[in-house]
């Protein structure tokens, strides 16, 4: 588990913060770092059990000169994007800059941050556009953050929102929409901005002691999000997943039939979320559910062959699901869960192996963690027992 403990925080969390108008940043640049590995990485084959189909996997590793040290990363479906302190040095304790690369291509400096003591997390994007949160207590005040948007590589970053809170917003970007979860401290809000006009709307607002909005996820005009709906006794709080159509004036539609649904992800007609122990904080791991917007039916989703991770009082199971064009990714810290990575096939059923290092009793040991899938491009971290973390990618086309 040694490599996992060397990972910096990669989980986005909620912030309740105020808003400002959009403004351009002074730092917009694109520079190339020549790849240290072959731009034509190997192709592998993986069989989806139960389907008889073989998937060709093209894989690669991002040049470590731009990822050491790295803080957060994402796949946009076309690009890999990550925050890093590499321009400060391999032993930097901050990650102020944003890099991007297409699979097999050279790393490019996407955002050269004038605040050299900042950290960029979480980060995300859709196709060739990007968004990220910048944290800097010195420059922005204690708990201070800013939400930035970059419309394309080489363009200047535009400030979308800012706030001062103990935690930062969750956000999601798709096409012309960017949604996030700020609020003025005592209120929880779900906000969206049309990036073509910079017109923003507060979609939902609630006293934070009654309901809180978390983990928005957008695909086209469809927005799914999670709630924590607090009970008066604080012992029977419920967590649910809802769907909104950003192009219509329809009320939210609840999708789950449980009391502990969270972390939704969406692509097309497919929605996936996590269901965890309702007596624990929702950030713990749990089981996965797949919901079809076409059939309005849900079913359990399995992400590995054989026995599944045990869901127990410690929340061991799956977490942070993401949905691509055909496959679903998530990761597990259960047993040897940090040693293997599989994708669930939503079309053919079964699972597809990405990597399986096999069980081990060694400590520390090599690990593979936190897959992030968008479209047909998967990103994940390989953590060797000794040495620096590696940002790897897999093309599923």
CSV table of C-alpha atoms in Angstrom, one decimal:
chain,number,residue,atom,x,y,z
A,1,UNK,CA,0.0,0.0,0.0
A,2,UNK,CA,3.0,2.3,0.1
A,3,UNK,CA,2.4,3.9,-3.3
A,4,UNK,CA,-1.2,4.7,-2.4
A,5,UNK,CA,-0.1,6.7,0.6
A,6,UNK,CA,2.2,8.7,-1.7
A,7,UNK,CA,-0.8,9.7,-3.7
A,8,UNK,CA,-2.0,13.2,-3.0
A,9,UNK,CA,-5.7,13.9,-2.5
A,10,UNK,CA,-7.6,13.0,-5.7
A,11,UNK,CA,-11.2,13.2,-4.6
A,12,UNK,CA,-13.2,16.4,-5.3
A,13,UNK,CA,-15.4,17.6,-2.4
A,14,UNK,CA,-18.1,20.2,-1.9
A,15,UNK,CA,-17.7,23.9,-1.2
A,16,UNK,CA,-20.3,26.4,-0.3
A,17,UNK,CA,-19.0,29.7,-1.7
A,18,UNK,CA,-19.9,33.0,-3.4
A,19,UNK,CA,-19.8,34.0,-7.1
A,20,UNK,CA,-18.0,36.6,-9.2
A,21,UNK,CA,-18.2,37.6,-12.8
A,22,UNK,CA,-16.1,35.9,-15.4
A,23,UNK,CA,-12.7,37.5,-16.2
A,24,UNK,CA,-9.7,36.4,-18.2
A,25,UNK,CA,-6.5,35.3,-16.5
A,26,UNK,CA,-3.0,36.6,-17.5
A,27,UNK,CA,-1.6,33.1,-17.9
A,28,UNK,CA,-2.4,31.3,-21.1
A,29,UNK,CA,0.3,29.3,-22.9
A,30,UNK,CA,1.1,26.1,-24.7
A,31,UNK,CA,4.6,24.6,-24.7
A,32,UNK,CA,5.7,21.1,-25.6
A,33,UNK,CA,7.7,18.6,-23.7
A,34,UNK,CA,9.1,15.9,-26.1
A,35,UNK,CA,7.9,12.4,-25.1
A,36,UNK,CA,10.4,10.2,-23.3
A,37,UNK,CA,8.6,7.1,-24.4
A,38,UNK,CA,7.6,5.9,-27.8
A,39,UNK,CA,4.7,7.9,-29.3
A,40,UNK,CA,3.5,4.5,-30.7
A,41,UNK,CA,2.8,2.5,-27.5
A,42,UNK,CA,2.1,-1.2,-27.6
A,43,UNK,CA,-1.3,-2.7,-28.4
A,44,UNK,CA,-2.7,-5.4,-26.1
A,45,UNK,CA,-5.7,-7.7,-26.4
A,46,UNK,CA,-8.2,-8.2,-23.6
A,47,UNK,CA,-11.2,-10.6,-23.6
A,48,UNK,CA,-14.5,-9.7,-22.1
A,49,UNK,CA,-15.6,-12.8,-20.2
A,50,UNK,CA,-18.9,-14.2,-21.2
A,51,UNK,CA,-19.0,-12.2,-24.5
A,52,UNK,CA,-16.4,-13.9,-26.6
A,53,UNK,CA,-15.3,-10.5,-27.8
A,54,UNK,CA,-11.7,-9.3,-27.9
A,55,UNK,CA,-10.9,-5.6,-27.3
A,56,UNK,CA,-7.7,-4.1,-28.7
A,57,UNK,CA,-6.1,-1.8,-26.1
A,58,UNK,CA,-3.5,0.8,-27.0
A,59,UNK,CA,-1.6,1.9,-23.9
A,60,UNK,CA,1.1,4.4,-22.9
A,61,UNK,CA,2.7,6.3,-20.1
A,62,UNK,CA,2.9,10.1,-19.9
A,63,UNK,CA,6.5,11.5,-19.8
A,64,UNK,CA,7.4,11.6,-16.1
A,65,UNK,CA,9.2,14.9,-16.5
A,66,UNK,CA,5.8,16.5,-16.6
A,67,UNK,CA,4.0,14.3,-14.0
A,68,UNK,CA,6.5,14.3,-11.1
A,69,UNK,CA,5.0,15.3,-8.9
A,70,UNK,CA,1.4,15.2,-10.1
A,71,UNK,CA,-1.7,16.0,-8.0
A,72,UNK,CA,-4.9,15.5,-10.0
A,73,UNK,CA,-5.7,14.2,-13.4
A,74,UNK,CA,-8.6,13.5,-15.8
A,75,UNK,CA,-9.5,12.2,-19.2
A,76,UNK,CA,-11.5,14.5,-21.5
A,77,UNK,CA,-12.1,11.8,-24.1
A,78,UNK,CA,-9.6,13.4,-26.4
A,79,UNK,CA,-6.9,14.7,-24.0
A,80,UNK,CA,-5.3,13.7,-20.8
A,81,UNK,CA,-5.0,16.6,-18.4
A,82,UNK,CA,-3.2,16.8,-15.0
A,83,UNK,CA,-1.9,19.3,-12.5
A,84,UNK,CA,1.8,19.2,-11.5
A,85,UNK,CA,4.7,20.8,-9.7
A,86,UNK,CA,7.2,19.6,-12.3
A,87,UNK,CA,8.3,23.1,-13.3
A,88,UNK,CA,9.2,23.7,-9.7
A,89,UNK,CA,11.0,20.4,-9.2
A,90,UNK,CA,10.5,16.7,-8.7
A,91,UNK,CA,10.3,17.2,-4.9
A,92,UNK,CA,7.7,20.1,-5.1
A,93,UNK,CA,4.9,20.0,-2.5
A,94,UNK,CA,2.5,22.0,-4.6
A,95,UNK,CA,1.0,21.6,-8.1
A,96,UNK,CA,0.3,25.0,-9.6
A,97,UNK,CA,0.5,24.2,-13.3
A,98,UNK,CA,-1.8,22.4,-15.7
A,99,UNK,CA,-0.5,20.1,-18.5
A,100,UNK,CA,-2.2,18.2,-21.3
A,101,UNK,CA,-1.4,15.6,-23.9
A,102,UNK,CA,-3.1,13.6,-26.6
A,103,UNK,CA,-2.4,9.8,-26.3
A,104,UNK,CA,1.1,9.2,-27.6
A,105,UNK,CA,1.9,12.9,-28.0
A,106,UNK,CA,4.1,15.3,-26.2
A,107,UNK,CA,3.0,17.0,-22.9
A,108,UNK,CA,2.0,20.6,-23.3
A,109,UNK,CA,1.9,23.3,-20.6
A,110,UNK,CA,-1.8,24.3,-20.7
A,111,UNK,CA,-1.8,26.8,-17.8
A,112,UNK,CA,1.3,28.5,-16.4
A,113,UNK,CA,0.2,29.6,-13.0
A,114,UNK,CA,1.6,33.0,-11.7
A,115,UNK,CA,0.8,31.7,-8.2
A,116,UNK,CA,3.6,29.2,-7.7
A,117,UNK,CA,2.2,28.0,-4.3
A,118,UNK,CA,-1.2,27.0,-5.7
A,119,UNK,CA,-2.7,23.6,-6.0
A,120,UNK,CA,-5.0,22.6,-8.8
A,121,UNK,CA,-7.6,20.1,-7.9
A,122,UNK,CA,-10.0,18.8,-8.9
A,123,UNK,CA,-9.6,19.1,-12.7
A,124,UNK,CA,-11.7,17.9,-15.6
A,125,UNK,CA,-12.6,18.6,-19.2
A,126,UNK,CA,-14.7,17.6,-22.2
A,127,UNK,CA,-13.0,16.9,-25.5
A,128,UNK,CA,-10.8,20.0,-26.1
A,129,UNK,CA,-12.1,22.2,-23.2
A,130,UNK,CA,-10.9,22.1,-19.6
A,131,UNK,CA,-11.9,23.3,-16.1
A,132,UNK,CA,-10.1,23.2,-12.8
A,133,UNK,CA,-10.2,24.5,-9.2
A,134,UNK,CA,-7.2,26.5,-7.9
A,135,UNK,CA,-6.6,26.5,-4.2
A,136,UNK,CA,-4.4,29.1,-2.6
A,137,UNK,CA,-4.8,30.2,1.0
A,138,UNK,CA,-2.1,32.9,0.8
A,139,UNK,CA,-3.5,34.6,-2.3
A,140,UNK,CA,-7.2,33.9,-1.9
A,141,UNK,CA,-7.6,33.8,1.9
A,142,UNK,CA,-8.0,30.8,4.2
A,143,UNK,CA,-10.0,28.1,2.3
A,144,UNK,CA,-9.8,30.3,-0.8
A,145,UNK,CA,-10.5,28.8,-4.3
A,146,UNK,CA,-11.2,29.8,-7.8
A,147,UNK,CA,-13.0,27.9,-10.6
A,148,UNK,CA,-11.3,28.3,-14.0
A,149,UNK,CA,-12.3,27.4,-17.6
A,150,UNK,CA,-10.0,27.0,-20.6
A,151,UNK,CA,-12.0,26.7,-23.9
A,152,UNK,CA,-9.2,25.1,-25.9
A,153,UNK,CA,-5.4,24.4,-25.7
A,154,UNK,CA,-3.5,27.7,-26.1
A,155,UNK,CA,-6.5,29.9,-24.9
A,156,UNK,CA,-6.4,32.0,-21.8
A,157,UNK,CA,-8.1,30.7,-18.6
A,158,UNK,CA,-11.3,32.4,-17.6
A,159,UNK,CA,-12.3,32.7,-14.0
A,160,UNK,CA,-15.9,31.4,-13.5
A,161,UNK,CA,-16.3,31.6,-9.7
A,162,UNK,CA,-14.4,32.1,-6.5
A,163,UNK,CA,-15.1,31.5,-2.8
A,164,UNK,CA,-13.6,31.0,0.6
A,165,UNK,CA,-14.6,27.8,2.3
A,166,UNK,CA,-13.1,24.8,4.1
A,167,UNK,CA,-13.9,22.6,1.1
A,168,UNK,CA,-14.0,23.2,-2.7
A,169,UNK,CA,-16.8,22.7,-5.2
A,170,UNK,CA,-17.5,19.6,-7.3
A,171,UNK,CA,-17.9,20.5,-10.9
A,172,UNK,CA,-18.6,18.9,-14.3
A,173,UNK,CA,-18.2,20.2,-17.9
A,174,UNK,CA,-19.8,19.0,-21.1
A,175,UNK,CA,-20.2,20.9,-24.3
A,176,UNK,CA,-21.5,24.4,-23.5
A,177,UNK,CA,-22.4,23.6,-19.9
A,178,UNK,CA,-20.3,23.9,-16.7
A,179,UNK,CA,-22.0,23.0,-13.5
A,180,UNK,CA,-20.7,23.2,-9.9
A,181,UNK,CA,-21.9,23.2,-6.3
A,182,UNK,CA,-21.1,26.5,-4.5
A,183,UNK,CA,-23.1,28.4,-1.8
A,184,UNK,CA,-22.7,31.2,0.7
A,185,UNK,CA,-21.9,29.0,3.7
A,186,UNK,CA,-25.4,28.4,5.1
A,187,UNK,CA,-26.9,27.5,1.7
A,188,UNK,CA,-26.1,24.6,-0.7
A,189,UNK,CA,-26.5,25.4,-4.4
A,190,UNK,CA,-26.3,23.7,-7.8
A,191,UNK,CA,-25.2,26.3,-10.4
A,192,UNK,CA,-24.7,26.0,-14.1
A,193,UNK,CA,-23.2,28.4,-16.7
A,194,UNK,CA,-23.7,28.5,-20.4
A,195,UNK,CA,-20.1,28.8,-21.7
A,196,UNK,CA,-21.2,30.3,-25.0
A,197,UNK,CA,-22.9,33.3,-23.3
A,198,UNK,CA,-21.5,33.2,-19.7
A,199,UNK,CA,-25.0,33.3,-18.4
A,200,UNK,CA,-25.4,31.5,-15.1
A,201,UNK,CA,-28.4,30.0,-13.4
A,202,UNK,CA,-28.9,28.7,-9.9
A,203,UNK,CA,-30.7,25.5,-10.6
A,204,UNK,CA,-31.3,24.4,-7.0
A,205,UNK,CA,-30.8,26.0,-3.6
A,206,UNK,CA,-31.4,24.7,-0.1
A,207,UNK,CA,-30.4,25.5,3.5
A,208,UNK,CA,-27.3,23.3,4.0
A,209,UNK,CA,-28.8,21.9,7.2
A,210,UNK,CA,-31.7,20.5,5.1
A,211,UNK,CA,-30.2,19.3,1.8
A,212,UNK,CA,-26.8,19.5,0.2
A,213,UNK,CA,-25.9,19.0,-3.5
A,214,UNK,CA,-22.9,17.0,-4.5
A,215,UNK,CA,-21.1,15.5,-7.6
A,216,UNK,CA,-22.9,17.0,-10.6
A,217,UNK,CA,-22.2,15.1,-13.8
A,218,UNK,CA,-23.2,16.4,-17.3
A,219,UNK,CA,-23.6,14.8,-20.7
A,220,UNK,CA,-25.1,17.0,-23.3
A,221,UNK,CA,-28.2,18.7,-21.8
A,222,UNK,CA,-28.6,16.0,-19.1
A,223,UNK,CA,-27.3,16.6,-15.6
A,224,UNK,CA,-27.3,14.1,-12.8
A,225,UNK,CA,-26.3,15.0,-9.3
A,226,UNK,CA,-26.3,13.6,-5.8
A,227,UNK,CA,-28.0,14.9,-2.6
A,228,UNK,CA,-27.5,14.5,1.1
A,229,UNK,CA,-31.0,15.0,2.6
A,230,UNK,CA,-30.6,15.6,6.3
A,231,UNK,CA,-33.1,14.3,8.8
A,232,UNK,CA,-34.0,16.2,12.0
A,233,UNK,CA,-32.6,13.4,14.2
A,234,UNK,CA,-29.4,13.2,12.1
A,235,UNK,CA,-29.7,9.4,12.2
A,236,UNK,CA,-31.8,8.8,9.2
A,237,UNK,CA,-30.2,11.0,6.5
A,238,UNK,CA,-30.7,9.9,3.0
A,239,UNK,CA,-28.6,10.2,-0.2
A,240,UNK,CA,-30.2,10.2,-3.6
A,241,UNK,CA,-29.4,10.7,-7.3
A,242,UNK,CA,-31.5,13.0,-9.5
A,243,UNK,CA,-31.7,13.9,-13.2
A,244,UNK,CA,-32.3,17.3,-14.7
A,245,UNK,CA,-32.7,18.4,-18.3
A,246,UNK,CA,-30.8,21.7,-18.8
A,247,UNK,CA,-32.8,22.5,-22.0
A,248,UNK,CA,-36.2,22.1,-20.3
A,249,UNK,CA,-38.1,23.6,-17.4
A,250,UNK,CA,-38.9,20.2,-15.9
A,251,UNK,CA,-38.5,19.4,-12.2
A,252,UNK,CA,-35.7,17.0,-11.1
A,253,UNK,CA,-36.4,13.3,-11.4
A,254,UNK,CA,-35.1,10.9,-8.8
A,255,UNK,CA,-33.5,7.8,-10.3
A,256,UNK,CA,-32.5,5.6,-7.3
A,257,UNK,CA,-34.7,3.5,-5.1
A,258,UNK,CA,-32.4,3.4,-2.1
A,259,UNK,CA,-31.3,5.6,0.8
A,260,UNK,CA,-27.6,5.7,0.1
A,261,UNK,CA,-27.0,6.6,-3.6
A,262,UNK,CA,-24.1,8.9,-4.5
A,263,UNK,CA,-21.3,9.8,-6.9
A,264,UNK,CA,-23.4,9.6,-10.1
A,265,UNK,CA,-21.8,9.5,-13.6
A,266,UNK,CA,-23.6,9.8,-16.9
A,267,UNK,CA,-23.0,9.1,-20.6
A,268,UNK,CA,-25.9,9.0,-23.1
A,269,UNK,CA,-28.7,6.8,-21.6
A,270,UNK,CA,-26.4,5.2,-19.0
A,271,UNK,CA,-26.1,6.4,-15.4
A,272,UNK,CA,-24.0,4.7,-12.8
A,273,UNK,CA,-23.8,5.5,-9.2
A,274,UNK,CA,-22.4,4.1,-5.9
A,275,UNK,CA,-24.5,2.8,-3.0
A,276,UNK,CA,-22.7,2.6,0.3
A,277,UNK,CA,-23.5,2.0,4.0
A,278,UNK,CA,-26.1,4.7,4.9
A,279,UNK,CA,-24.7,4.9,8.5
A,280,UNK,CA,-21.3,6.1,7.1
A,281,UNK,CA,-20.1,9.2,5.3
A,282,UNK,CA,-20.9,8.8,1.6
A,283,UNK,CA,-17.2,9.1,0.5
A,284,UNK,CA,-16.7,5.5,1.6
A,285,UNK,CA,-16.7,2.7,-1.0
A,286,UNK,CA,-19.8,0.7,-1.9
A,287,UNK,CA,-21.6,-1.3,-4.6
A,288,UNK,CA,-22.3,0.0,-8.1
A,289,UNK,CA,-25.7,0.4,-9.8
A,290,UNK,CA,-26.3,0.9,-13.6
A,291,UNK,CA,-29.5,2.8,-14.5
A,292,UNK,CA,-30.8,2.9,-18.1
A,293,UNK,CA,-32.6,6.1,-19.1
A,294,UNK,CA,-33.9,4.2,-22.1
A,295,UNK,CA,-35.6,1.5,-20.1
A,296,UNK,CA,-35.9,3.2,-16.7
A,297,UNK,CA,-34.5,0.2,-15.1
A,298,UNK,CA,-31.6,-0.3,-12.8
A,299,UNK,CA,-29.4,-3.3,-12.0
A,300,UNK,CA,-26.2,-4.1,-10.0
A,301,UNK,CA,-23.0,-3.6,-11.9
A,302,UNK,CA,-20.0,-5.9,-11.5
A,303,UNK,CA,-16.5,-4.7,-12.2
A,304,UNK,CA,-14.4,-7.8,-11.9
A,305,UNK,CA,-14.6,-11.5,-12.6
A,306,UNK,CA,-15.2,-13.9,-9.7
A,307,UNK,CA,-16.0,-12.8,-6.1
A,308,UNK,CA,-16.7,-9.1,-5.7
A,309,UNK,CA,-15.2,-6.8,-3.1
A,310,UNK,CA,-16.9,-7.2,0.3
A,311,UNK,CA,-19.2,-4.3,1.4
A,312,UNK,CA,-18.8,-4.0,5.1
A,313,UNK,CA,-19.0,-1.5,7.9
A,314,UNK,CA,-15.7,0.0,6.8
A,315,UNK,CA,-17.1,0.8,3.4
A,316,UNK,CA,-14.9,-1.5,1.4
A,317,UNK,CA,-16.0,-1.8,-2.2
A,318,UNK,CA,-16.0,0.4,-5.3
A,319,UNK,CA,-15.7,4.2,-5.5
A,320,UNK,CA,-15.5,7.1,-8.0
A,321,UNK,CA,-17.3,5.5,-11.1
A,322,UNK,CA,-16.9,7.0,-14.5
A,323,UNK,CA,-18.8,6.1,-17.7
A,324,UNK,CA,-17.4,6.1,-21.3
A,325,UNK,CA,-18.9,5.3,-24.7
A,326,UNK,CA,-19.2,1.6,-23.8
A,327,UNK,CA,-17.4,0.9,-20.6
A,328,UNK,CA,-17.6,1.8,-16.9
A,329,UNK,CA,-14.6,2.2,-14.7
A,330,UNK,CA,-14.2,2.5,-10.9
A,331,UNK,CA,-11.6,1.4,-8.4
A,332,UNK,CA,-11.4,-0.5,-5.1
A,333,UNK,CA,-9.1,-0.7,-2.1
A,334,UNK,CA,-10.6,-4.0,-1.0
A,335,UNK,CA,-8.0,-6.7,-0.4
A,336,UNK,CA,-6.0,-6.8,-3.6
A,337,UNK,CA,-8.3,-4.3,-5.3
A,338,UNK,CA,-5.4,-1.9,-5.7
A,339,UNK,CA,-3.6,-4.6,-7.8
A,340,UNK,CA,-6.2,-5.0,-10.6
A,341,UNK,CA,-8.3,-2.9,-12.9
A,342,UNK,CA,-11.3,-4.0,-15.0
A,343,UNK,CA,-14.0,-2.3,-17.0
A,344,UNK,CA,-17.6,-3.3,-17.1
A,345,UNK,CA,-19.0,-3.7,-20.7
A,346,UNK,CA,-22.4,-2.1,-20.9
A,347,UNK,CA,-23.1,-3.5,-24.4
A,348,UNK,CA,-21.9,-7.0,-24.3
A,349,UNK,CA,-21.9,-7.7,-20.6
A,350,UNK,CA,-19.0,-9.1,-18.7
A,351,UNK,CA,-15.8,-7.3,-17.8
A,352,UNK,CA,-12.6,-6.3,-19.7
A,353,UNK,CA,-9.2,-6.6,-18.0
A,354,UNK,CA,-7.0,-3.6,-18.2
A,355,UNK,CA,-4.3,-4.7,-15.8
A,356,UNK,CA,-4.1,-7.4,-13.1
A,357,UNK,CA,-0.8,-7.6,-11.1
A,358,UNK,CA,-2.0,-10.6,-9.0
A,359,UNK,CA,-2.2,-11.0,-5.3
A,360,UNK,CA,0.8,-10.2,-3.1
A,361,UNK,CA,1.8,-10.1,0.6
A,362,UNK,CA,4.6,-7.6,0.0
A,363,UNK,CA,4.5,-4.2,1.6
A,364,UNK,CA,4.9,-1.8,0.0
A,365,UNK,CA,3.8,-3.2,-3.4
A,366,UNK,CA,3.0,-2.0,-6.9
A,367,UNK,CA,-0.6,-0.6,-7.2
A,368,UNK,CA,-3.0,0.6,-9.9
A,369,UNK,CA,-5.5,3.2,-8.7
A,370,UNK,CA,-8.3,5.6,-9.7
A,371,UNK,CA,-9.2,5.0,-13.3
A,372,UNK,CA,-10.9,7.9,-15.0
A,373,UNK,CA,-12.8,7.2,-18.2
A,374,UNK,CA,-14.3,9.6,-20.7
A,375,UNK,CA,-15.4,8.5,-24.2
A,376,UNK,CA,-12.8,5.9,-25.2
A,377,UNK,CA,-9.9,7.3,-23.3
A,378,UNK,CA,-9.0,5.9,-19.8
A,379,UNK,CA,-6.4,7.4,-17.4
A,380,UNK,CA,-5.1,5.8,-14.3
A,381,UNK,CA,-2.1,5.9,-11.9
A,382,UNK,CA,0.5,3.1,-11.6
A,383,UNK,CA,2.3,3.4,-8.3
A,384,UNK,CA,5.5,1.3,-8.1
A,385,UNK,CA,6.6,0.1,-4.7
A,386,UNK,CA,9.7,2.2,-5.2
A,387,UNK,CA,9.9,5.2,-7.5
A,388,UNK,CA,7.6,7.9,-8.8
A,389,UNK,CA,4.0,7.5,-9.7
A,390,UNK,CA,3.2,7.1,-13.4
A,391,UNK,CA,0.2,8.6,-15.2
A,392,UNK,CA,-0.9,6.0,-17.7
A,393,UNK,CA,-3.5,5.9,-20.4
A,394,UNK,CA,-5.5,3.4,-22.4
A,395,UNK,CA,-7.2,4.0,-25.7
A,396,UNK,CA,-10.3,1.7,-26.1
A,397,UNK,CA,-10.9,2.3,-29.8
